[in-house]
Short mmCIF file of C-alpha atoms in Angstrom, two decimals:
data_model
loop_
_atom_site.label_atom_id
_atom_site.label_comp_id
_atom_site.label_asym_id
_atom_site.label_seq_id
_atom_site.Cartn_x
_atom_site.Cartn_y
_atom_site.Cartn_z
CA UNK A 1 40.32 -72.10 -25.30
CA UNK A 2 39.17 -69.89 -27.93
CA UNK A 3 40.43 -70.28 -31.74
CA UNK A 4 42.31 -66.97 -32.24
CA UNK A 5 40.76 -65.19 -35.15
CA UNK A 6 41.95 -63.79 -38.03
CA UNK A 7 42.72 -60.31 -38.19
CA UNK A 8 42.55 -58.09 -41.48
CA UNK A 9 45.72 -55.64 -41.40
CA UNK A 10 44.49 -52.29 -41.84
CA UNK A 11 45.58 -52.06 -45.69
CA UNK A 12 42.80 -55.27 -45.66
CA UNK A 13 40.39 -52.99 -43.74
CA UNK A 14 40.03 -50.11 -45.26
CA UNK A 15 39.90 -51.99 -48.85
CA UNK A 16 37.02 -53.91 -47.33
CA UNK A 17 35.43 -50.54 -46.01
CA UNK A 18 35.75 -49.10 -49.57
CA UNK A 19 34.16 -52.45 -51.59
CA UNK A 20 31.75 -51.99 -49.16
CA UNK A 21 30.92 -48.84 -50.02
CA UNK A 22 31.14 -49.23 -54.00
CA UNK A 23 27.52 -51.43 -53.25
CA UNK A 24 25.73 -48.39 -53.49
CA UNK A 25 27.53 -47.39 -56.98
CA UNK A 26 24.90 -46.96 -59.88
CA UNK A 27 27.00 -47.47 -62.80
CA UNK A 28 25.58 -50.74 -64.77
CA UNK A 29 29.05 -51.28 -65.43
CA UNK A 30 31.66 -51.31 -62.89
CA UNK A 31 31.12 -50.35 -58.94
CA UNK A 32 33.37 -48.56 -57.18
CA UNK A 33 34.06 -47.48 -53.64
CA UNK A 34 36.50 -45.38 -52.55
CA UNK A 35 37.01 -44.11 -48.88
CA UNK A 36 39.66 -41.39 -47.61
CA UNK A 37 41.40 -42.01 -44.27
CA UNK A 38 43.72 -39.99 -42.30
CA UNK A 39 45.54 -41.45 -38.75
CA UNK A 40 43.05 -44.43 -39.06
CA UNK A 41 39.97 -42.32 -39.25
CA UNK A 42 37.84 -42.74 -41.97
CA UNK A 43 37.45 -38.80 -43.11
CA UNK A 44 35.24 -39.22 -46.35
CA UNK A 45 33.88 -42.14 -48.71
CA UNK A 46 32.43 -41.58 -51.85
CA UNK A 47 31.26 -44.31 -54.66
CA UNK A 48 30.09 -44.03 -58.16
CA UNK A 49 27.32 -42.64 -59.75
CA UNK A 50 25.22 -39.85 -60.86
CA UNK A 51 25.50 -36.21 -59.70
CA UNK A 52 23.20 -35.75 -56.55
CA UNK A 53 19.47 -35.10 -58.04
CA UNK A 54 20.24 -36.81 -61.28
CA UNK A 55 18.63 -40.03 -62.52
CA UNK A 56 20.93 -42.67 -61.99
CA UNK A 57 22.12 -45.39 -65.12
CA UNK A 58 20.29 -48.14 -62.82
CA UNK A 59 17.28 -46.46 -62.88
CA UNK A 60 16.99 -45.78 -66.28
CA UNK A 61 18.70 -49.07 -66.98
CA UNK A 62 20.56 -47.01 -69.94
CA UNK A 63 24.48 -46.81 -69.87
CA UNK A 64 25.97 -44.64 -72.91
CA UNK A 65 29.21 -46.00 -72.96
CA UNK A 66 27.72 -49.38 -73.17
CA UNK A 67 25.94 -48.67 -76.24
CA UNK A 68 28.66 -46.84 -77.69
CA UNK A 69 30.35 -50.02 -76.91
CA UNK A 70 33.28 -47.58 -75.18
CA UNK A 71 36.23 -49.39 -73.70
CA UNK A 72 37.15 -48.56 -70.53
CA UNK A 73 39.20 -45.77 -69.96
CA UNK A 74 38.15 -43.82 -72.91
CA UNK A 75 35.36 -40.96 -73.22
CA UNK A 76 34.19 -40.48 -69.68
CA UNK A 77 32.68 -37.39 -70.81
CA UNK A 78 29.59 -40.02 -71.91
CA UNK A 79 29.30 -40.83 -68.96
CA UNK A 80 26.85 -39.10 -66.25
CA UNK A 81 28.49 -40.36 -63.19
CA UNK A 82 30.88 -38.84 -61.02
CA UNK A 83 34.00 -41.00 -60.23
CA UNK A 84 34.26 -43.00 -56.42
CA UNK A 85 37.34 -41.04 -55.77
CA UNK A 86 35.74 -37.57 -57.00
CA UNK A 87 33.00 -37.94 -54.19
CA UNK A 88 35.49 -38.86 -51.86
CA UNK A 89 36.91 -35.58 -52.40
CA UNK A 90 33.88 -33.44 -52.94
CA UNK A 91 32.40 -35.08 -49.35
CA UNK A 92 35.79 -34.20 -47.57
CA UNK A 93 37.54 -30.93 -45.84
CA UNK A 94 40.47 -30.05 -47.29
CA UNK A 95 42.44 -30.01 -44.58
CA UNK A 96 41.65 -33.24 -43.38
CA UNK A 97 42.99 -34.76 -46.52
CA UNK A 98 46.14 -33.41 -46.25
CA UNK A 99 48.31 -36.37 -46.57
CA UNK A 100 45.94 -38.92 -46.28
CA UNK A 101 45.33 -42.48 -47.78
CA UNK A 102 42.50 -42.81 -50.05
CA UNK A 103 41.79 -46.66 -50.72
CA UNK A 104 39.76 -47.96 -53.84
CA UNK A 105 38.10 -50.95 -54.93
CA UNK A 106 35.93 -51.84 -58.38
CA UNK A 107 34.24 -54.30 -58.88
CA UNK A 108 32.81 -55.38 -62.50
CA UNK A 109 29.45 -55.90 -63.33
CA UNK A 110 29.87 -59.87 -63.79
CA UNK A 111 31.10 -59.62 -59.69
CA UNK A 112 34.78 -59.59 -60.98
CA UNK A 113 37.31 -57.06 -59.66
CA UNK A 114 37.80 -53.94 -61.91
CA UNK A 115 41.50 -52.05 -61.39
CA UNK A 116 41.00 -49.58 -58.71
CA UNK A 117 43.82 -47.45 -60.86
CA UNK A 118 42.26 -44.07 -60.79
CA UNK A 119 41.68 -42.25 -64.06
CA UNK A 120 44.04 -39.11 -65.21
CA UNK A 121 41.82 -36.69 -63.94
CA UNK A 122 41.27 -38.30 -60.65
CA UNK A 123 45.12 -38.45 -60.61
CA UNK A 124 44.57 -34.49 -60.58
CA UNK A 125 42.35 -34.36 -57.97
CA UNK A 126 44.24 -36.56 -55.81
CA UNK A 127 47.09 -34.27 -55.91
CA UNK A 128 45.21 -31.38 -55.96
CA UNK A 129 43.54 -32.56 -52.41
CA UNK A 130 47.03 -32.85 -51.15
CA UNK A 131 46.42 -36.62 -51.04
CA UNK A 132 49.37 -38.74 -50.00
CA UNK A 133 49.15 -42.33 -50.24
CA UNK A 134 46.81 -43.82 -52.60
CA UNK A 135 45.83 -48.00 -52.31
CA UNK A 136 43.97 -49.65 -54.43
CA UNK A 137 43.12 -53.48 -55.95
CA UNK A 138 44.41 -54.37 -58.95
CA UNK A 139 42.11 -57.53 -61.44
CA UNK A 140 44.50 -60.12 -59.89
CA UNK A 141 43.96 -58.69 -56.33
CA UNK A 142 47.20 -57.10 -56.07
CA UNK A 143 47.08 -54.28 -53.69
CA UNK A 144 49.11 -51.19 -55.23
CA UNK A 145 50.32 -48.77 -52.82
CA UNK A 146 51.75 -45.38 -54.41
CA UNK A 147 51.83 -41.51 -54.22
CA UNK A 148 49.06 -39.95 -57.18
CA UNK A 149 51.94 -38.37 -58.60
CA UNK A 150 53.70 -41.69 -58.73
CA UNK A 151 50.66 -43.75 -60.35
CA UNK A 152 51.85 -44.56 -64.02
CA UNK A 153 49.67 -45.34 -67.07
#
């Protein structure tokens, strides 16, 4: 008889959908993925990286924040990329995100995990896209489950 196998609970799922995603982040400093799902369906992803026709940070191999020596969190505006959840967004219908789960995952450039927290204006957007649940990994693998408006700083 067959061993039976383990099997990932959804939360596990979909955070392994959205790591997988982050891989094709450009940023030379973190990765992340970030995938928006409604009734089980995945309705968008989005990860990372430079506006669509734009070189990317790995390209050039140039990060501004990094020689600005900016911690995180502080003066995205340096930065060329557009966030994970922010192409989530842009890549989705609005009505399909009506009340859906967005999950996020970061991952650091030395392979360790980054906090999937989003930023305050991805907090915006979140609530702006109607957004309901939002699930991400903390640096200690944690998995935080909250509202956007309920995500505190």
């Amino acid at each position: 008889m067959a061993e039976p196998q383990d099997r990932p609970s959804w939360t596990e799922y979909f955070l392994d959908i959205a790591r997988a995603v982050g891989r094709r982040a450009t940023c030379l400093r973190r990765r992340y993925g970030a995938i928006i799902v409604k009734d089980k369906i995945i309705i968008s992803t989005g990860y990372n990286g430079a506006p669509r026709g734009e070189t990317n940070c790995i390209d050039t191999g140039n990060c501004e924040r990094e020689r600005l020596h900016v911690p995180k969190g502080q003066n995205y505006e340096l930065c060329v990329a557009v966030h994970a959840e922010q192409n989530a967004i842009i890549n989705a219908g609005p009505a399909d995100m009506e009340g859906a789960t967005i999950y996020i995952v970061g991952i650091n450039a030395d392979g360790t995990l980054a906090s999937g927290k989003p930023c305050l204006l991805c907090r915006r957007m979140l609530r702006n896209a109607k957004i309901g649940e939002v699930v991400y990994l903390e640096t200690d693998g944690s998995v935080v489950s909250c509202t956007p408006a309920g995500i505190q700083d």
